[in-house]
Short mmCIF file of C-alpha atoms in Angstrom, two decimals:
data_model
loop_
_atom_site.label_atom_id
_atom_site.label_comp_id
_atom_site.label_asym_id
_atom_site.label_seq_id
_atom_site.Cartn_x
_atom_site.Cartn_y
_atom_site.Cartn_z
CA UNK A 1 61.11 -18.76 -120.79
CA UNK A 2 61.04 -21.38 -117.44
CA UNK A 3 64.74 -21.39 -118.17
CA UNK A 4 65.77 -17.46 -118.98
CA UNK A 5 63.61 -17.23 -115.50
CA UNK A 6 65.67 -19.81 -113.44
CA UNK A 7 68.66 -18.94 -114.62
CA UNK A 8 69.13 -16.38 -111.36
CA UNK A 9 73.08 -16.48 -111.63
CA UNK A 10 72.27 -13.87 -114.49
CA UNK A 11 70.09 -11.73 -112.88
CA UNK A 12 72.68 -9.15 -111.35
CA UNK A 13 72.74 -8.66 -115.99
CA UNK A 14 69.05 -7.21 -116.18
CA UNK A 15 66.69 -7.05 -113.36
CA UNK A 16 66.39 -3.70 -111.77
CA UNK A 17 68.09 -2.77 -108.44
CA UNK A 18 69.96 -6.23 -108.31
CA UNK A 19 73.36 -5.70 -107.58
CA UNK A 20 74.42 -9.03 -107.13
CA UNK A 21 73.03 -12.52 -106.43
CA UNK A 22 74.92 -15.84 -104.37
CA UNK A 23 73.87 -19.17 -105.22
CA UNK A 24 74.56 -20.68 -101.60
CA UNK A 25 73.25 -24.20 -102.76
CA UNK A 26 71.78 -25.98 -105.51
CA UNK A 27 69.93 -28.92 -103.90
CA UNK A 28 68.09 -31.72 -106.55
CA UNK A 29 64.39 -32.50 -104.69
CA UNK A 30 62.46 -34.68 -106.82
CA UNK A 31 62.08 -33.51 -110.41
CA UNK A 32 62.60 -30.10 -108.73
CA UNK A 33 66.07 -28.47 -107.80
CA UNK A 34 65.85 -26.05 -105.03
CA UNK A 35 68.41 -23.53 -105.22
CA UNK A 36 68.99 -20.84 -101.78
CA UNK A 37 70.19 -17.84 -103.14
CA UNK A 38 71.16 -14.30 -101.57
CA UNK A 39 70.34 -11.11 -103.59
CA UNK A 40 71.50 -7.54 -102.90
CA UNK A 41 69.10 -4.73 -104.01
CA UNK A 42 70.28 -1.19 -104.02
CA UNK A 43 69.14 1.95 -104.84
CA UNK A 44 70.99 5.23 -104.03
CA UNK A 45 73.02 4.74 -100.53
CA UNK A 46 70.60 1.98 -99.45
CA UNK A 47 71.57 -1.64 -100.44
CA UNK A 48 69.61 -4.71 -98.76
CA UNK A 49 70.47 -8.21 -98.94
CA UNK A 50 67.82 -11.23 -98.43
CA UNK A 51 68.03 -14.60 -98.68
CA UNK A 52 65.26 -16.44 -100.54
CA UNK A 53 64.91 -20.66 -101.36
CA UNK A 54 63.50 -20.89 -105.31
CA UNK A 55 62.30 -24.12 -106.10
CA UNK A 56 62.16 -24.65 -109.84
CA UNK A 57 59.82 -27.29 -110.82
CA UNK A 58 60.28 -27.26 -114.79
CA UNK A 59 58.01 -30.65 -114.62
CA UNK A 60 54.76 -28.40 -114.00
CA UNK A 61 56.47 -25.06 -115.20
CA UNK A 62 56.36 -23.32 -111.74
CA UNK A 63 59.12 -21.47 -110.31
CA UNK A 64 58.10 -20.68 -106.28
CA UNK A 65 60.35 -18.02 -104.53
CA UNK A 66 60.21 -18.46 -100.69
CA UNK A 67 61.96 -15.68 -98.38
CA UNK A 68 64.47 -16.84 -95.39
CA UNK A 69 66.00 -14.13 -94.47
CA UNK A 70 66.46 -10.11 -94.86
CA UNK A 71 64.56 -6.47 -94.60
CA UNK A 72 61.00 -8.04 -95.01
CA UNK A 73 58.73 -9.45 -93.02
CA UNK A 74 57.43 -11.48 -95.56
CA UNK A 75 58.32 -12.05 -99.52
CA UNK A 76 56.75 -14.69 -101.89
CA UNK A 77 56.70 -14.76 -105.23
CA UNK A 78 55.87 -17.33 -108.19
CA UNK A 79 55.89 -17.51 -111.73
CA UNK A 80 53.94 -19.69 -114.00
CA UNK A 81 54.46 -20.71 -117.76
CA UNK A 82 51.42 -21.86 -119.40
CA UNK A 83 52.48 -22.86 -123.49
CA UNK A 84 50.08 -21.26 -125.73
CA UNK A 85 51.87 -22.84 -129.46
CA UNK A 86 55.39 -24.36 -130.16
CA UNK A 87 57.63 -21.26 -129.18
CA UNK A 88 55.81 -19.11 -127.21
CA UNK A 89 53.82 -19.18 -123.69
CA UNK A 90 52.40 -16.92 -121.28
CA UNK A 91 53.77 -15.72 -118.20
CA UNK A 92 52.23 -15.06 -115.02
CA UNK A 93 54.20 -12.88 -112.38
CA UNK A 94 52.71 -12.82 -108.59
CA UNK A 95 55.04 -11.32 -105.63
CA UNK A 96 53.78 -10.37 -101.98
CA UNK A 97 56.03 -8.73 -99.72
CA UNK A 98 56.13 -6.14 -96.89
CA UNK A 99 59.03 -4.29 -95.19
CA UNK A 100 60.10 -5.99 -91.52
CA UNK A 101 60.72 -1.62 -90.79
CA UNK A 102 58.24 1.25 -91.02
CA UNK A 103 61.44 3.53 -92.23
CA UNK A 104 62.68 1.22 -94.61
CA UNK A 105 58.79 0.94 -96.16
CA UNK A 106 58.77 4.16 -96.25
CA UNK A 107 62.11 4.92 -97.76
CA UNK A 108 62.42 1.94 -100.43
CA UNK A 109 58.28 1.20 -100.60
CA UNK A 110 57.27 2.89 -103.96
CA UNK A 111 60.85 2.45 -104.99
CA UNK A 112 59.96 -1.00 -104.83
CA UNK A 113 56.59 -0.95 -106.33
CA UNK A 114 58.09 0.70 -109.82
CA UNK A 115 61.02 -1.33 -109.62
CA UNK A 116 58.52 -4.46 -109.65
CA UNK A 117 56.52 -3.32 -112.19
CA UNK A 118 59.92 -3.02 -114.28
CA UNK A 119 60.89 -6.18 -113.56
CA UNK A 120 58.18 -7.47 -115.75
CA UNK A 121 59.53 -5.37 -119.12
CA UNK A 122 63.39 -5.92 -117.88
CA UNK A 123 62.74 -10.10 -118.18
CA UNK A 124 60.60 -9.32 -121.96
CA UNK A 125 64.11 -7.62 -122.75
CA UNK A 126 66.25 -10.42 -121.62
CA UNK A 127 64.10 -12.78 -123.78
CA UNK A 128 64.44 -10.79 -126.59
CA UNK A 129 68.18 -10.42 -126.23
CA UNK A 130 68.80 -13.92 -125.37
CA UNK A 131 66.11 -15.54 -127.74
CA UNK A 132 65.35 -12.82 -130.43
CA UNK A 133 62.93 -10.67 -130.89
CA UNK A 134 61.17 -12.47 -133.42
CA UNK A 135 61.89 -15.43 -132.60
CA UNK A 136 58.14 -17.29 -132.60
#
């Protein structure tokens, strides 16, 4: 799962809103590689692009989502990957962000909110496509 996750080349495939996503550099930082990446979210005649640094650390099973630059005034996310038997783990999913504009909150704010909670299901469905669904 660490790798369907870091794997954000694909994501313009399955994650909701994402239009497309730029790699701008893949950097090696220790047993980590820290990858700064622009993604484009749309949704009806608004599109947004933001530029975030993800620092996969596959070592400790931690991927750490850092925001640079874009609509918010702040955006952090991480995921975790605790195993839990041979084929099969447990994922956590935390993201904090707010909107940099009061009109923008307000016009892509509970967009965003249902789009996150999607996100969740849209990543199960990528696993199951990529790895099988019964695949434990």
């Amino acid at each position: 799962m660490f790798d369907l996750v870091a794997d954000v080349d694909k994501y313009p495939q399955f994650v909701p809103l994402c239009t497309s996503l730029k790699v701008r550099s893949r950097t090696p930082k220790g047993d980590a590689t820290v990858i700064v990446a622009a993604m484009t979210v749309a949704y009806k005649v608004i599109s947004q692009t933001f530029t975030s640094r993800v620092t996969l650390d596959k070592a400790n099973l931690v991927i750490l989502v850092e925001y640079l630059d874009g609509p918010f005034s702040r955006l952090q996310n991480r995921w975790t990957f605790k195993p839990t038997g041979d084929k099969t783990c447990e994922v956590e999913f935390f993201i904090d962000y707010e909107f940099k504009s009061r009109t923008l909150a307000m016009l892509m704010g509970a967009m965003f909110d249902t789009a996150f909670r999607k996100f969740a299901v849209a990543f199960e469905q990528r696993a199951d496509a990529v790895y099988g669904k019964n695949a434990v």
